[in-house]
Amino acid sequence: MSTGPVHDAHVVLPCADLAGTLPFFLDDLGMRVVTIWPADHPRYAVVEGHGVRLALDPGAEVAPGLVRLRCAEPDAVAGGRRTLTAPNGTLIELVDADPPVVVPPLRSGLVVSRAAEAGEDGAGRAGMRYRDLIPDRHGGRFIASHIAIPDGGPVPDYVHFHKIRFQMIYCRTGWVKVVYEDQGEPFVMHAGDCVLQPPRIRHRVLEASPGLEVVELACPAEHETHADADLQLPTGHVDPARDFEGQRFVRHVAAGATWSPWRSSGFEARDVGIADATAGLAGVRVARRVGDAPVTDWSHQGELLFLFVLDGSVVIRSAGHDDERLVAGDSVSVPPGLVHSLTDVSPDLAFLEVTLPA
């Protein structure tokens, strides 16, 4: 990788069908993935091999060709010009090698996702099956996914990282073996466990039980996933307090966790520690009913209030909307300012709650 003003170069190729095209470059030509996004339904990828990097871009219209130079300082390379044309007509684009994460404006609304009404899950990265829990993505600001690996066994993953603002993963059923940069040896997440994946932390999914299910929530909805073929995990260095763009890695183990009163009587919750690790950017809790649950009206003024029902059932009652009964596997995202309440709470109700801010 160059240390000069040009970071690297991509030969951009039009690619309307990434799923049908990518195996040709990986299997037939022996190339490897460098970048792919979005994770739940990949459309764009960069692959490398044989001395070249190719960007498979669904939006490219590039006859007679386009070479994209990714630069640490694009304005310092060609006198400030960002687009050049070679004598043969090939276009040369100079772009930022590491642009900042763009968080789209929030467009929120009440979004209910029911497991019983879900269609066929989409095939995502590394063979994972994705169910989209916020189809409108709140304007592209958030993505929430119910992810499954039905067969279990070794996972065909690779060391990678995400350019994100926020990302958490909660293990709903089964177990998954993972490894993270500077966080020691690989470990197993069991049902109820949760991790915060801070921005750019290198990690890899190694193995999963049959029927593994996790709930993942990230901001922004579409974010880049970059492979890091040069880093070996585990790193041999342990630094649990390491700062990753203002956040720390969190591993919450459900077994032995401390429960405290939730914001309404009749419930208790365990906080997974993400609020402290993100300096208040986000909060993640698991709440459960422990007694009589009175009907209490709430509203919030944050970016996100997301609930995923783990066990039992509950009715979400909100102003101007029909009552929504949720059962295990269902979720709801409640927009800011909407007065709502939890009613008809079953004795075994338990749910995951994610809020931004904490």
CSV table of C-alpha atoms in Angstrom, one decimal:
chain,number,residue,atom,x,y,z
A,1,MET,CA,0.0,0.0,0.0
A,2,SER,CA,1.4,3.3,-1.0
A,3,THR,CA,2.5,5.9,1.6
A,4,GLY,CA,2.3,8.7,-1.0
A,5,PRO,CA,-0.6,10.9,-2.0
A,6,VAL,CA,-2.3,8.1,-4.0
A,7,HIS,CA,-3.6,5.4,-1.6
A,8,ASP,CA,-4.5,2.7,-4.2
A,9,ALA,CA,-6.3,2.3,-7.5
A,10,HIS,CA,-9.5,0.6,-8.5
A,11,VAL,CA,-10.5,-0.4,-12.0
A,12,VAL,CA,-14.2,0.1,-12.0
A,13,LEU,CA,-16.4,-2.4,-13.8
A,14,PRO,CA,-20.2,-2.2,-14.3
A,15,CYS,CA,-21.9,-5.0,-12.3
A,16,ALA,CA,-25.7,-5.1,-12.1
A,17,ASP,CA,-25.7,-8.6,-10.5
A,18,LEU,CA,-23.1,-8.9,-7.8
A,19,ALA,CA,-24.4,-12.2,-6.5
A,20,GLY,CA,-24.0,-13.8,-9.9
A,21,THR,CA,-20.7,-12.1,-10.8
A,22,LEU,CA,-18.7,-12.3,-7.6
A,23,PRO,CA,-18.1,-16.1,-7.6
A,24,PHE,CA,-16.5,-15.7,-11.1
A,25,PHE,CA,-13.8,-13.4,-9.7
A,26,LEU,CA,-13.3,-15.3,-6.4
A,27,ASP,CA,-13.6,-18.9,-7.5
A,28,ASP,CA,-12.7,-18.9,-11.2
A,29,LEU,CA,-10.0,-16.2,-11.1
A,30,GLY,CA,-8.8,-16.8,-7.5
A,31,MET,CA,-9.2,-13.2,-6.4
A,32,ARG,CA,-10.3,-12.1,-2.9
A,33,VAL,CA,-12.7,-9.6,-1.4
A,34,VAL,CA,-11.3,-6.3,-0.1
A,35,THR,CA,-14.6,-4.4,0.4
A,36,ILE,CA,-18.3,-5.3,0.2
A,37,TRP,CA,-21.5,-3.5,1.1
A,38,PRO,CA,-24.2,-3.4,2.3
A,39,ALA,CA,-23.8,-6.5,4.4
A,40,ASP,CA,-27.4,-7.6,4.3
A,41,HIS,CA,-27.8,-7.5,0.5
A,42,PRO,CA,-24.4,-6.8,-1.1
A,43,ARG,CA,-24.5,-4.7,-4.3
A,44,TYR,CA,-21.0,-3.3,-4.5
A,45,ALA,CA,-17.6,-5.0,-4.0
A,46,VAL,CA,-13.9,-4.5,-4.5
A,47,VAL,CA,-11.8,-7.6,-5.2
A,48,GLU,CA,-8.1,-7.9,-5.7
A,49,GLY,CA,-5.7,-10.3,-7.2
A,50,HIS,CA,-2.9,-10.7,-9.8
A,51,GLY,CA,-1.8,-7.1,-9.2
A,52,VAL,CA,-5.1,-5.4,-9.7
A,53,ARG,CA,-8.1,-4.2,-7.7
A,54,LEU,CA,-11.5,-4.2,-9.4
A,55,ALA,CA,-14.5,-2.3,-8.1
A,56,LEU,CA,-17.7,-4.1,-9.1
A,57,ASP,CA,-20.1,-1.1,-9.2
A,58,PRO,CA,-23.8,-1.4,-10.1
A,59,GLY,CA,-24.0,2.3,-11.0
A,60,ALA,CA,-21.0,2.4,-13.3
A,61,GLU,CA,-21.3,3.4,-16.9
A,62,VAL,CA,-17.7,3.2,-17.9
A,63,ALA,CA,-17.1,2.7,-21.6
A,64,PRO,CA,-14.2,3.0,-22.5
A,65,GLY,CA,-13.2,2.5,-18.9
A,66,LEU,CA,-12.7,4.2,-15.6
A,67,VAL,CA,-9.7,4.1,-13.2
A,68,ARG,CA,-10.4,5.4,-9.7
A,69,LEU,CA,-7.4,6.6,-7.7
A,70,ARG,CA,-8.1,6.6,-4.0
A,71,CYS,CA,-5.9,9.4,-2.5
A,72,ALA,CA,-5.0,10.5,1.0
A,73,GLU,CA,-5.1,14.1,-0.4
A,74,PRO,CA,-6.9,14.1,-3.7
A,75,ASP,CA,-6.4,17.8,-4.3
A,76,ALA,CA,-2.6,17.4,-4.1
A,77,VAL,CA,-2.3,14.9,-6.9
A,78,ALA,CA,-3.4,16.6,-10.1
A,79,GLY,CA,-3.5,20.3,-9.4
A,80,GLY,CA,-6.9,20.0,-7.7
A,81,ARG,CA,-8.6,18.3,-10.6
A,82,ARG,CA,-10.8,15.4,-9.5
A,83,THR,CA,-11.6,14.0,-13.0
A,84,LEU,CA,-9.1,13.5,-15.8
A,85,THR,CA,-9.4,11.9,-19.3
A,86,ALA,CA,-6.6,9.9,-20.8
A,87,PRO,CA,-5.8,10.2,-24.5
A,88,ASN,CA,-7.6,6.9,-25.2
A,89,GLY,CA,-10.7,8.2,-23.4
A,90,THR,CA,-10.3,6.4,-20.2
A,91,LEU,CA,-11.6,8.4,-17.2
A,92,ILE,CA,-9.5,8.9,-14.1
A,93,GLU,CA,-11.2,9.8,-10.9
A,94,LEU,CA,-9.4,11.1,-7.8
A,95,VAL,CA,-11.4,10.4,-4.7
A,96,ASP,CA,-10.8,10.4,-0.9
A,97,ALA,CA,-9.2,7.1,0.2
A,98,ASP,CA,-11.0,7.2,3.6
A,99,PRO,CA,-14.1,9.4,3.4
A,100,PRO,CA,-15.9,10.1,6.7
A,101,VAL,CA,-19.0,8.0,7.6
A,102,VAL,CA,-22.1,9.8,6.4
A,103,VAL,CA,-25.1,9.5,8.6
A,104,PRO,CA,-28.3,10.3,6.6
A,105,PRO,CA,-31.0,12.6,8.1
A,106,LEU,CA,-33.5,10.7,10.3
A,107,ARG,CA,-36.9,10.0,8.8
A,108,SER,CA,-38.6,8.0,11.5
A,109,GLY,CA,-42.0,6.4,11.8
A,110,LEU,CA,-43.6,3.5,13.7
A,111,VAL,CA,-42.3,0.3,12.2
A,112,VAL,CA,-43.5,-3.1,13.2
A,113,SER,CA,-41.8,-6.3,12.0
A,114,ARG,CA,-43.5,-9.7,12.5
A,115,ALA,CA,-41.6,-12.9,12.3
A,116,ALA,CA,-44.7,-14.7,11.0
A,117,GLU,CA,-45.1,-12.3,8.1
A,118,ALA,CA,-41.4,-12.4,7.1
A,119,GLY,CA,-40.6,-13.5,3.5
A,120,GLU,CA,-37.6,-15.5,2.5
A,121,ASP,CA,-34.5,-14.2,4.2
A,122,GLY,CA,-32.0,-12.5,2.0
A,123,ALA,CA,-28.5,-14.0,1.5
A,124,GLY,CA,-25.8,-11.8,2.9
A,125,ARG,CA,-22.1,-11.8,3.4
A,126,ALA,CA,-20.4,-15.1,4.5
A,127,GLY,CA,-23.6,-17.2,3.9
A,128,MET,CA,-25.6,-15.5,6.6
A,129,ARG,CA,-29.4,-15.1,6.2
A,130,TYR,CA,-30.8,-11.6,6.9
A,131,ARG,CA,-34.3,-10.5,7.9
A,132,ASP,CA,-34.8,-6.7,7.7
A,133,LEU,CA,-36.4,-5.4,10.8
A,134,ILE,CA,-36.6,-1.8,9.7
A,135,PRO,CA,-37.4,-1.9,6.0
A,136,ASP,CA,-37.6,1.9,5.5
A,137,ARG,CA,-34.2,2.2,7.3
A,138,HIS,CA,-35.5,5.5,8.9
A,139,GLY,CA,-34.1,7.3,5.9
A,140,GLY,CA,-30.9,5.3,5.7
A,141,ARG,CA,-29.9,6.1,9.3
A,142,PHE,CA,-30.4,2.7,10.9
A,143,ILE,CA,-30.5,-1.0,9.9
A,144,ALA,CA,-31.7,-3.7,12.2
A,145,SER,CA,-31.4,-7.3,11.1
A,146,HIS,CA,-32.4,-10.7,12.4
A,147,ILE,CA,-29.5,-12.9,11.2
A,148,ALA,CA,-29.5,-16.7,11.0
A,149,ILE,CA,-27.0,-19.3,10.2
A,150,PRO,CA,-29.3,-22.4,9.8
A,151,ASP,CA,-26.7,-25.2,9.3
A,152,GLY,CA,-24.0,-24.2,11.8
A,153,GLY,CA,-20.4,-25.3,11.6
A,154,PRO,CA,-17.4,-23.3,10.4
A,155,VAL,CA,-18.3,-19.9,9.0
A,156,PRO,CA,-16.6,-18.9,5.7
A,157,ASP,CA,-15.7,-15.5,7.1
A,158,TYR,CA,-12.5,-13.5,6.9
A,159,VAL,CA,-10.8,-10.8,9.0
A,160,HIS,CA,-12.7,-7.6,8.3
A,161,PHE,CA,-14.0,-4.3,9.8
A,162,HIS,CA,-16.9,-1.9,9.3
A,163,LYS,CA,-16.9,1.8,8.8
A,164,ILE,CA,-19.7,2.7,11.1
A,165,ARG,CA,-21.0,5.1,13.7
A,166,PHE,CA,-22.5,2.3,15.9
A,167,GLN,CA,-23.0,-1.4,15.8
A,168,MET,CA,-24.1,-4.0,18.3
A,169,ILE,CA,-24.9,-7.7,18.1
A,170,TYR,CA,-27.1,-9.7,20.5
A,171,CYS,CA,-27.1,-13.5,20.4
A,172,ARG,CA,-30.7,-14.7,20.5
A,173,THR,CA,-30.4,-18.5,20.2
A,174,GLY,CA,-27.5,-21.0,19.8
A,175,TRP,CA,-23.9,-20.0,20.0
A,176,VAL,CA,-21.3,-18.4,17.8
A,177,LYS,CA,-17.5,-18.3,18.1
A,178,VAL,CA,-15.8,-15.0,17.3
A,179,VAL,CA,-12.5,-13.3,17.7
A,180,TYR,CA,-11.8,-9.5,18.0
A,181,GLU,CA,-8.7,-7.3,17.6
A,182,ASP,CA,-6.7,-6.9,20.8
A,183,GLN,CA,-9.4,-8.7,22.8
A,184,GLY,CA,-7.6,-11.9,23.5
A,185,GLU,CA,-8.4,-15.5,22.3
A,186,PRO,CA,-11.5,-16.4,20.4
A,187,PHE,CA,-14.6,-16.8,22.6
A,188,VAL,CA,-18.1,-18.1,22.4
A,189,MET,CA,-21.2,-15.9,22.6
A,190,HIS,CA,-24.2,-17.8,24.0
A,191,ALA,CA,-27.9,-16.9,23.9
A,192,GLY,CA,-28.3,-13.7,25.8
A,193,ASP,CA,-24.8,-12.4,25.3
A,194,CYS,CA,-24.1,-9.2,23.5
A,195,VAL,CA,-21.1,-7.3,22.0
A,196,LEU,CA,-20.5,-3.8,20.9
A,197,GLN,CA,-18.4,-3.7,17.7
A,198,PRO,CA,-16.7,-0.2,17.8
A,199,PRO,CA,-15.8,1.4,14.5
A,200,ARG,CA,-13.0,-0.3,12.6
A,201,ILE,CA,-12.3,-3.1,15.1
A,202,ARG,CA,-11.0,-6.1,13.2
A,203,HIS,CA,-13.0,-9.3,13.8
A,204,ARG,CA,-14.0,-12.6,12.4
A,205,VAL,CA,-16.8,-15.1,12.8
A,206,LEU,CA,-15.3,-18.6,13.2
A,207,GLU,CA,-18.0,-21.1,13.9
A,208,ALA,CA,-21.7,-21.3,14.8
A,209,SER,CA,-24.2,-23.8,16.2
A,210,PRO,CA,-27.0,-25.0,14.0
A,211,GLY,CA,-29.9,-22.6,14.3
A,212,LEU,CA,-27.8,-19.6,15.4
A,213,GLU,CA,-29.8,-16.4,15.5
A,214,VAL,CA,-28.5,-12.9,16.3
A,215,VAL,CA,-30.0,-9.4,16.3
A,216,GLU,CA,-27.8,-6.8,14.9
A,217,LEU,CA,-28.3,-3.0,14.8
A,218,ALA,CA,-26.1,-0.5,13.1
A,219,CYS,CA,-25.8,3.1,12.0
A,220,PRO,CA,-25.8,4.1,9.2
A,221,ALA,CA,-27.9,1.5,7.4
A,222,GLU,CA,-25.5,1.2,4.5
A,223,HIS,CA,-21.9,1.0,5.6
A,224,GLU,CA,-18.7,-0.4,4.1
A,225,THR,CA,-17.1,-3.7,5.2
A,226,HIS,CA,-13.4,-3.9,4.5
A,227,ALA,CA,-11.3,-7.1,4.5
A,228,ASP,CA,-7.9,-7.0,6.2
A,229,ALA,CA,-5.9,-9.9,4.8
A,230,ASP,CA,-2.7,-8.7,6.5
A,231,LEU,CA,-3.9,-9.0,10.1
A,232,GLN,CA,-4.0,-12.3,11.9
A,233,LEU,CA,-6.4,-12.8,14.8
A,234,PRO,CA,-6.0,-13.2,17.6
A,235,THR,CA,-3.3,-10.5,17.7
A,236,GLY,CA,-1.5,-11.8,20.8
A,237,HIS,CA,-2.0,-8.4,22.4
A,238,VAL,CA,-4.8,-7.7,24.9
A,239,ASP,CA,-6.1,-4.2,25.4
A,240,PRO,CA,-9.7,-4.1,26.6
A,241,ALA,CA,-9.6,-0.4,27.1
A,242,ARG,CA,-8.4,0.4,23.6
A,243,ASP,CA,-10.1,3.3,22.0
A,244,PHE,CA,-11.7,2.8,18.6
A,245,GLU,CA,-12.8,6.2,17.4
A,246,GLY,CA,-14.1,7.1,20.8
A,247,GLN,CA,-15.6,3.7,21.7
A,248,ARG,CA,-14.4,0.6,23.5
A,249,PHE,CA,-15.2,-3.0,22.8
A,250,VAL,CA,-17.9,-4.6,25.0
A,251,ARG,CA,-18.5,-8.2,25.7
A,252,HIS,CA,-21.6,-8.7,27.9
A,253,VAL,CA,-22.1,-12.2,29.3
A,254,ALA,CA,-25.7,-12.9,30.3
A,255,ALA,CA,-24.8,-15.6,32.8
A,256,GLY,CA,-24.4,-13.9,36.2
A,257,ALA,CA,-25.4,-10.5,34.9
A,258,THR,CA,-26.8,-8.0,37.4
A,259,TRP,CA,-30.5,-7.0,37.1
A,260,SER,CA,-31.8,-3.6,38.2
A,261,PRO,CA,-35.2,-1.9,38.1
A,262,TRP,CA,-36.3,-0.8,34.6
A,263,ARG,CA,-37.9,2.6,33.9
A,264,SER,CA,-41.3,1.2,34.8
A,265,SER,CA,-42.4,-0.8,37.8
A,266,GLY,CA,-43.1,-4.5,37.2
A,267,PHE,CA,-39.9,-4.8,35.1
A,268,GLU,CA,-36.2,-5.3,35.6
A,269,ALA,CA,-33.4,-5.0,33.2
A,270,ARG,CA,-29.7,-5.8,32.7
A,271,ASP,CA,-27.6,-3.1,31.1
A,272,VAL,CA,-25.0,-4.5,28.8
A,273,GLY,CA,-22.5,-1.6,29.3
A,274,ILE,CA,-22.7,-0.1,25.9
A,275,ALA,CA,-23.7,3.3,27.2
A,276,ASP,CA,-20.5,3.7,29.1
A,277,ALA,CA,-18.4,2.3,26.2
A,278,THR,CA,-19.9,4.8,23.7
A,279,ALA,CA,-19.9,7.8,26.0
A,280,GLY,CA,-23.7,7.9,25.9
A,281,LEU,CA,-24.1,7.5,22.2
A,282,ALA,CA,-26.3,4.4,22.6
A,283,GLY,CA,-27.8,2.2,25.3
A,284,VAL,CA,-28.7,-1.5,25.2
A,285,ARG,CA,-30.7,-3.4,27.8
A,286,VAL,CA,-32.6,-6.6,28.2
A,287,ALA,CA,-35.8,-6.1,30.1
A,288,ARG,CA,-38.2,-8.7,31.6
A,289,ARG,CA,-41.4,-8.7,33.6
A,290,VAL,CA,-41.0,-9.5,37.3
A,291,GLY,CA,-44.4,-8.4,38.7
A,292,ASP,CA,-47.5,-6.5,38.0
A,293,ALA,CA,-46.9,-4.3,35.0
A,294,PRO,CA,-49.0,-1.1,35.1
A,295,VAL,CA,-49.9,0.7,31.9
A,296,THR,CA,-47.5,3.6,31.7
A,297,ASP,CA,-47.4,6.2,28.9
A,298,TRP,CA,-43.9,7.0,27.5
A,299,SER,CA,-42.4,9.0,24.7
A,300,HIS,CA,-38.8,9.7,23.8
A,301,GLN,CA,-37.0,12.6,22.0
A,302,GLY,CA,-33.9,10.6,20.8
A,303,GLU,CA,-33.0,9.1,17.4
A,304,LEU,CA,-34.2,5.6,18.1
A,305,LEU,CA,-36.2,3.4,20.4
A,306,PHE,CA,-36.1,-0.2,19.1
A,307,LEU,CA,-37.6,-3.2,20.9
A,308,PHE,CA,-37.2,-6.9,19.9
A,309,VAL,CA,-39.4,-9.4,21.7
A,310,LEU,CA,-37.3,-12.3,23.0
A,311,ASP,CA,-40.1,-14.2,24.9
A,312,GLY,CA,-43.7,-13.8,25.7
A,313,SER,CA,-46.0,-11.2,24.2
A,314,VAL,CA,-47.1,-7.6,24.6
A,315,VAL,CA,-49.4,-5.1,23.0
A,316,ILE,CA,-47.9,-1.7,21.9
A,317,ARG,CA,-50.6,1.0,22.2
A,318,SER,CA,-49.8,4.3,20.7
A,319,ALA,CA,-51.6,7.5,19.8
A,320,GLY,CA,-53.1,7.5,16.3
A,321,HIS,CA,-52.3,3.9,15.6
A,322,ASP,CA,-54.0,0.5,16.0
A,323,ASP,CA,-52.9,-1.7,18.8
A,324,GLU,CA,-50.0,-3.9,17.8
A,325,ARG,CA,-49.6,-7.3,19.5
A,326,LEU,CA,-46.0,-8.5,19.4
A,327,VAL,CA,-44.8,-12.0,20.1
A,328,ALA,CA,-41.3,-13.6,20.3
A,329,GLY,CA,-39.4,-12.7,17.2
A,330,ASP,CA,-41.4,-9.5,16.5
A,331,SER,CA,-39.9,-6.0,16.8
A,332,VAL,CA,-41.0,-2.4,16.8
A,333,SER,CA,-39.2,0.9,16.3
A,334,VAL,CA,-41.0,3.8,17.9
A,335,PRO,CA,-40.5,7.3,16.5
A,336,PRO,CA,-39.6,10.3,18.7
A,337,GLY,CA,-42.5,12.1,20.3
A,338,LEU,CA,-45.0,9.2,19.9
A,339,VAL,CA,-46.8,8.6,23.2
A,340,HIS,CA,-47.0,4.8,23.6
A,341,SER,CA,-47.5,2.1,26.3
A,342,LEU,CA,-47.0,-1.6,26.9
A,343,THR,CA,-50.2,-3.3,27.7
A,344,ASP,CA,-51.5,-6.9,27.9
A,345,VAL,CA,-48.1,-8.0,29.1
A,346,SER,CA,-47.6,-11.8,29.4
A,347,PRO,CA,-45.9,-13.0,32.6
A,348,ASP,CA,-42.9,-14.3,30.6
A,349,LEU,CA,-42.3,-11.1,28.5
A,350,ALA,CA,-38.6,-10.3,27.8
A,351,PHE,CA,-37.3,-8.0,25.2
A,352,LEU,CA,-34.1,-6.3,23.9
A,353,GLU,CA,-34.2,-2.5,24.0
A,354,VAL,CA,-31.8,-0.3,21.9
A,355,THR,CA,-31.8,3.4,22.3
A,356,LEU,CA,-29.9,6.3,20.8
A,357,PRO,CA,-28.8,8.2,22.8
A,358,ALA,CA,-28.3,6.0,25.8
